[in-house]
Amino acid sequence: MTSFLDIKDLSKKDLERIIDDSIEIKKNGSDKILNNKNVLMIFEKPSLRTRISFEVCINDLGGNSLILNSNEFKFGERESIHDSTKVLDRYIDFIIIRSFEHSILKEVASNFSKPIINALTNHSHPCQVIADLVTFKEKFGNFKNKKVSWFGDFNNVTQSWLEAAAILDINFSIACPSVVSESKNTIKLLKNQNNKLIISENINDIAKNSDCIMTDTWVSMGDQKDKSVDHFKPFQVNSDLMLLANKNAIFMHCLPAYRGMEVTDEVIDSRSSVVFDQAENRVHAQKSIIKYCCKS
Ligand code: CP
Ligand code: NVA
């Protein structure tokens, strides 16, 4: 049994297998591998897609789902993270966590003897990116020589995409304000691992020859409430920006989208947009992630 905390922890072979198994599960379904196991989902932040798609996965895979929402439980509030986790270890077979600090996820993982799945932290959102990679592969067949371009804030989804791009050798480029890129130490680290990574404020250069244009909210859950969004406005994904990309380029967004901010209605409702395929693929991708975690 193994946990699924971040894409960077996977070998290329395991990442490719998770993607291919998702596509296979989507076509042919999956065995009831959870076999009455008790799966606890802890959501310290709001969720629609992750919460419901995981519940559908657990039901389809023959497990029992239990849920703790933020109004019922927060790690570290009534007792130490260590003590809560050791208690849960006596009841539960699998934990799926959406939390704030990545360190909470790590601490839970180090005190729980069975698998943990990262359902989003401030740092990363690997389940989303597996679904995105599945969606991309369905559209294009492979990742070879493909250019994926990200516009706007550098956030948890960007982080997991960077990690995937480094493993799969995807040409991943980021257009974001320099104040954002300069504040992220992780960018320097990942740039060393992936020499194809380009970060720039020049939206034309980044959009040119792209097979996929992506964005996400300018203000993620857990960001400071008064975060200024003005410097993101030039990075909005609109029809003019899409025209700079390849003719058959797709548009991706993990949702929820703030229409009129990071993306216009025209783009998100266009034929290029695959946002609802991404949302559907969360179910298939997460079944494949659970299968990966169950392997001995
Ligand atoms: N994309 C995503 O994770 O959505 P939720 O926040 O609704 O789970
Ligand atoms: N970056 C977003 C993703 C939501 C699914 C957030 O963390 O709020």
PDB file of C-alpha atoms in Angstrom, residues 90-247:
ATOM      1  CA  ARG A  90      -7.316   2.368  14.472  1.00  0.00           C
ATOM      2  CA  TYR A  91     -10.618   2.926  12.565  1.00  0.00           C
ATOM      3  CA  ILE A  92      -9.876   3.820   8.978  1.00  0.00           C
ATOM      4  CA  ASP A  93      -8.228   2.116   5.965  1.00  0.00           C
ATOM      5  CA  PHE A  94      -7.643   5.150   3.712  1.00  0.00           C
ATOM      6  CA  ILE A  95      -7.602   8.935   4.299  1.00  0.00           C
ATOM      7  CA  ILE A  96      -8.281  11.562   1.620  1.00  0.00           C
ATOM      8  CA  ILE A  97      -7.368  15.071   2.838  1.00  0.00           C
ATOM      9  CA  ARG A  98      -7.955  18.621   1.623  1.00  0.00           C
ATOM     10  CA  SER A  99      -6.091  20.969   3.931  1.00  0.00           C
ATOM     11  CA  PHE A 100      -4.240  24.276   4.082  1.00  0.00           C
ATOM     12  CA  GLU A 101      -0.533  23.811   4.872  1.00  0.00           C
ATOM     13  CA  HIS A 102       1.220  20.996   3.026  1.00  0.00           C
ATOM     14  CA  SER A 103       3.021  20.212   6.281  1.00  0.00           C
ATOM     15  CA  ILE A 104      -0.310  19.016   7.776  1.00  0.00           C
ATOM     16  CA  LEU A 105      -0.665  16.445   4.992  1.00  0.00           C
ATOM     17  CA  LYS A 106       2.937  15.322   5.523  1.00  0.00           C
ATOM     18  CA  GLU A 107       2.478  15.008   9.277  1.00  0.00           C
ATOM     19  CA  VAL A 108      -0.710  12.961   8.861  1.00  0.00           C
ATOM     20  CA  ALA A 109       1.044  10.732   6.312  1.00  0.00           C
ATOM     21  CA  SER A 110       3.936  10.110   8.669  1.00  0.00           C
ATOM     22  CA  ASN A 111       1.607   8.995  11.495  1.00  0.00           C
ATOM     23  CA  PHE A 112      -0.884   6.907   9.502  1.00  0.00           C
ATOM     24  CA  SER A 113       0.090   3.374   8.550  1.00  0.00           C
ATOM     25  CA  LYS A 114      -2.218   3.130   5.517  1.00  0.00           C
ATOM     26  CA  PRO A 115      -2.591   5.241   2.323  1.00  0.00           C
ATOM     27  CA  ILE A 116      -3.208   8.997   2.306  1.00  0.00           C
ATOM     28  CA  ILE A 117      -4.372  10.871  -0.800  1.00  0.00           C
ATOM     29  CA  ASN A 118      -3.741  14.597  -1.248  1.00  0.00           C
ATOM     30  CA  ALA A 119      -7.060  16.194  -2.283  1.00  0.00           C
ATOM     31  CA  LEU A 120      -5.436  19.695  -2.459  1.00  0.00           C
ATOM     32  CA  THR A 121      -3.249  21.772  -0.196  1.00  0.00           C
ATOM     33  CA  ASN A 122      -2.003  25.345  -0.588  1.00  0.00           C
ATOM     34  CA  HIS A 123       1.053  23.791  -2.268  1.00  0.00           C
ATOM     35  CA  SER A 124      -0.299  21.212  -4.725  1.00  0.00           C
ATOM     36  CA  HIS A 125      -3.335  19.548  -6.311  1.00  0.00           C
ATOM     37  CA  PRO A 126      -2.099  16.285  -7.829  1.00  0.00           C
ATOM     38  CA  CYS A 127      -5.510  14.564  -8.292  1.00  0.00           C
ATOM     39  CA  GLN A 128      -6.615  17.449 -10.502  1.00  0.00           C
ATOM     40  CA  VAL A 129      -3.511  17.236 -12.642  1.00  0.00           C
ATOM     41  CA  ILE A 130      -3.866  13.473 -13.184  1.00  0.00           C
ATOM     42  CA  ALA A 131      -7.392  14.194 -14.535  1.00  0.00           C
ATOM     43  CA  ASP A 132      -5.936  16.984 -16.717  1.00  0.00           C
ATOM     44  CA  LEU A 133      -3.261  14.655 -18.109  1.00  0.00           C
ATOM     45  CA  VAL A 134      -5.933  12.036 -18.877  1.00  0.00           C
ATOM     46  CA  THR A 135      -8.007  14.695 -20.672  1.00  0.00           C
ATOM     47  CA  PHE A 136      -4.958  15.861 -22.625  1.00  0.00           C
ATOM     48  CA  LYS A 137      -4.038  12.305 -23.657  1.00  0.00           C
ATOM     49  CA  GLU A 138      -7.627  11.615 -24.778  1.00  0.00           C
ATOM     50  CA  LYS A 139      -7.508  14.673 -27.047  1.00  0.00           C
ATOM     51  CA  PHE A 140      -3.979  14.369 -28.454  1.00  0.00           C
ATOM     52  CA  GLY A 141      -2.980  10.707 -27.954  1.00  0.00           C
ATOM     53  CA  ASN A 142       0.393  11.527 -26.372  1.00  0.00           C
ATOM     54  CA  PHE A 143       2.465  14.288 -24.756  1.00  0.00           C
ATOM     55  CA  LYS A 144       5.413  14.151 -27.159  1.00  0.00           C
ATOM     56  CA  ASN A 145       6.553  17.588 -28.360  1.00  0.00           C
ATOM     57  CA  LYS A 146       3.363  19.169 -27.008  1.00  0.00           C
ATOM     58  CA  LYS A 147       3.299  22.669 -25.543  1.00  0.00           C
ATOM     59  CA  VAL A 148       1.059  23.376 -22.532  1.00  0.00           C
ATOM     60  CA  SER A 149       0.864  27.024 -21.418  1.00  0.00           C
ATOM     61  CA  TRP A 150      -0.361  28.364 -18.109  1.00  0.00           C
ATOM     62  CA  PHE A 151      -1.645  31.947 -17.621  1.00  0.00           C
ATOM     63  CA  GLY A 152      -2.208  33.902 -14.390  1.00  0.00           C
ATOM     64  CA  ASP A 153      -1.368  32.971 -10.832  1.00  0.00           C
ATOM     65  CA  PHE A 154       1.256  30.369  -9.928  1.00  0.00           C
ATOM     66  CA  ASN A 155      -0.716  28.161  -7.539  1.00  0.00           C
ATOM     67  CA  ASN A 156      -1.223  24.595  -6.329  1.00  0.00           C
ATOM     68  CA  VAL A 157      -2.446  23.380  -9.745  1.00  0.00           C
ATOM     69  CA  THR A 158       0.544  25.012 -11.490  1.00  0.00           C
ATOM     70  CA  GLN A 159       2.875  23.299  -9.018  1.00  0.00           C
ATOM     71  CA  SER A 160       1.485  19.826  -9.765  1.00  0.00           C
ATOM     72  CA  TRP A 161       1.555  20.542 -13.518  1.00  0.00           C
ATOM     73  CA  LEU A 162       5.228  21.564 -13.282  1.00  0.00           C
ATOM     74  CA  GLU A 163       6.028  18.307 -11.510  1.00  0.00           C
ATOM     75  CA  ALA A 164       4.150  16.256 -14.153  1.00  0.00           C
ATOM     76  CA  ALA A 165       5.760  18.163 -17.028  1.00  0.00           C
ATOM     77  CA  ALA A 166       9.242  17.482 -15.648  1.00  0.00           C
ATOM     78  CA  ILE A 167       8.534  13.717 -15.510  1.00  0.00           C
ATOM     79  CA  LEU A 168       6.725  13.420 -18.851  1.00  0.00           C
ATOM     80  CA  ASP A 169       9.008  15.853 -20.706  1.00  0.00           C
ATOM     81  CA  ILE A 170       6.108  18.144 -21.582  1.00  0.00           C
ATOM     82  CA  ASN A 171       6.981  21.610 -22.826  1.00  0.00           C
ATOM     83  CA  PHE A 172       5.298  23.582 -20.004  1.00  0.00           C
ATOM     84  CA  SER A 173       5.397  27.391 -20.132  1.00  0.00           C
ATOM     85  CA  ILE A 174       4.069  29.919 -17.655  1.00  0.00           C
ATOM     86  CA  ALA A 175       2.904  33.479 -18.278  1.00  0.00           C
ATOM     87  CA  CYS A 176       2.570  35.230 -14.931  1.00  0.00           C
ATOM     88  CA  PRO A 177       3.491  38.569 -13.357  1.00  0.00           C
ATOM     89  CA  SER A 178       7.166  38.694 -12.323  1.00  0.00           C
ATOM     90  CA  VAL A 179       6.140  39.578  -8.749  1.00  0.00           C
ATOM     91  CA  VAL A 180       4.525  36.149  -8.592  1.00  0.00           C
ATOM     92  CA  SER A 181       7.281  34.093 -10.237  1.00  0.00           C
ATOM     93  CA  GLU A 182      10.025  35.796  -8.240  1.00  0.00           C
ATOM     94  CA  SER A 183       8.293  34.929  -4.971  1.00  0.00           C
ATOM     95  CA  LYS A 184       8.267  31.182  -5.680  1.00  0.00           C
ATOM     96  CA  ASN A 185      11.424  29.310  -4.677  1.00  0.00           C
ATOM     97  CA  THR A 186       9.957  26.152  -6.081  1.00  0.00           C
ATOM     98  CA  ILE A 187      10.141  27.598  -9.610  1.00  0.00           C
ATOM     99  CA  LYS A 188      13.944  27.826  -9.434  1.00  0.00           C
ATOM    100  CA  LEU A 189      14.168  24.272  -8.195  1.00  0.00           C
ATOM    101  CA  LEU A 190      11.926  22.876 -10.887  1.00  0.00           C
ATOM    102  CA  LYS A 191      13.594  24.955 -13.589  1.00  0.00           C
ATOM    103  CA  ASN A 192      16.801  23.081 -12.850  1.00  0.00           C
ATOM    104  CA  GLN A 193      15.011  19.755 -13.317  1.00  0.00           C
ATOM    105  CA  ASN A 194      13.153  20.767 -16.480  1.00  0.00           C
ATOM    106  CA  ASN A 195      15.207  22.837 -18.876  1.00  0.00           C
ATOM    107  CA  LYS A 196      12.211  23.246 -21.193  1.00  0.00           C
ATOM    108  CA  LEU A 197      10.375  25.320 -18.571  1.00  0.00           C
ATOM    109  CA  ILE A 198       9.844  28.928 -19.679  1.00  0.00           C
ATOM    110  CA  ILE A 199       8.417  31.634 -17.395  1.00  0.00           C
ATOM    111  CA  SER A 200       7.723  35.050 -18.843  1.00  0.00           C
ATOM    112  CA  GLU A 201       5.442  38.083 -18.721  1.00  0.00           C
ATOM    113  CA  ASN A 202       5.239  38.029 -22.524  1.00  0.00           C
ATOM    114  CA  ILE A 203       1.833  36.455 -23.192  1.00  0.00           C
ATOM    115  CA  ASN A 204       2.391  36.359 -26.980  1.00  0.00           C
ATOM    116  CA  ASP A 205       5.586  34.285 -26.660  1.00  0.00           C
ATOM    117  CA  ILE A 206       3.977  31.891 -24.222  1.00  0.00           C
ATOM    118  CA  ALA A 207       0.712  31.427 -26.159  1.00  0.00           C
ATOM    119  CA  LYS A 208       2.438  30.945 -29.545  1.00  0.00           C
ATOM    120  CA  ASN A 209       2.447  27.294 -30.769  1.00  0.00           C
ATOM    121  CA  SER A 210       0.538  26.111 -27.671  1.00  0.00           C
ATOM    122  CA  ASP A 211      -1.533  22.933 -27.855  1.00  0.00           C
ATOM    123  CA  CYS A 212      -3.230  23.730 -24.574  1.00  0.00           C
ATOM    124  CA  ILE A 213      -3.948  27.010 -22.794  1.00  0.00           C
ATOM    125  CA  MET A 214      -4.705  26.738 -19.073  1.00  0.00           C
ATOM    126  CA  THR A 215      -5.626  29.047 -16.257  1.00  0.00           C
ATOM    127  CA  ASP A 216      -7.143  29.010 -12.768  1.00  0.00           C
ATOM    128  CA  THR A 217      -8.562  31.479 -10.270  1.00  0.00           C
ATOM    129  CA  TRP A 218      -6.364  34.468  -9.390  1.00  0.00           C
ATOM    130  CA  VAL A 219      -7.299  34.040  -5.712  1.00  0.00           C
ATOM    131  CA  SER A 220      -7.027  30.475  -4.408  1.00  0.00           C
ATOM    132  CA  MET A 221      -8.671  29.206  -1.215  1.00  0.00           C
ATOM    133  CA  GLY A 222      -6.381  30.145   1.638  1.00  0.00           C
ATOM    134  CA  ASP A 223      -4.847  33.149  -0.199  1.00  0.00           C
ATOM    135  CA  GLN A 224      -4.977  36.368   1.759  1.00  0.00           C
ATOM    136  CA  LYS A 225      -8.466  37.923   1.503  1.00  0.00           C
ATOM    137  CA  ASP A 226      -7.245  41.325   0.280  1.00  0.00           C
ATOM    138  CA  LYS A 227      -4.966  39.879  -2.445  1.00  0.00           C
ATOM    139  CA  SER A 228      -4.682  42.383  -5.302  1.00  0.00           C
ATOM    140  CA  VAL A 229      -5.695  40.941  -8.671  1.00  0.00           C
ATOM    141  CA  ASP A 230      -4.880  43.961 -10.859  1.00  0.00           C
ATOM    142  CA  HIS A 231      -1.517  42.635 -11.980  1.00  0.00           C
ATOM    143  CA  PHE A 232      -3.190  39.449 -13.299  1.00  0.00           C
ATOM    144  CA  LYS A 233      -5.524  41.297 -15.695  1.00  0.00           C
ATOM    145  CA  PRO A 234      -3.109  41.198 -18.703  1.00  0.00           C
ATOM    146  CA  PHE A 235      -2.988  37.397 -18.264  1.00  0.00           C
ATOM    147  CA  GLN A 236      -6.738  36.823 -18.784  1.00  0.00           C
ATOM    148  CA  VAL A 237      -7.524  34.007 -21.235  1.00  0.00           C
ATOM    149  CA  ASN A 238      -9.769  35.568 -23.875  1.00  0.00           C
ATOM    150  CA  SER A 239     -10.451  34.989 -27.596  1.00  0.00           C
ATOM    151  CA  ASP A 240      -7.504  37.170 -28.666  1.00  0.00           C
ATOM    152  CA  LEU A 241      -5.162  35.054 -26.566  1.00  0.00           C
ATOM    153  CA  MET A 242      -6.624  31.774 -27.903  1.00  0.00           C
ATOM    154  CA  LEU A 243      -5.992  33.036 -31.471  1.00  0.00           C
ATOM    155  CA  LEU A 244      -2.249  33.118 -30.693  1.00  0.00           C
ATOM    156  CA  ALA A 245      -2.253  29.375 -29.886  1.00  0.00           C
ATOM    157  CA  ASN A 246      -2.357  26.497 -32.386  1.00  0.00           C
ATOM    158  CA  LYS A 247      -5.574  26.166 -34.394  1.00  0.00           C
TER     159      LYS A 247
END
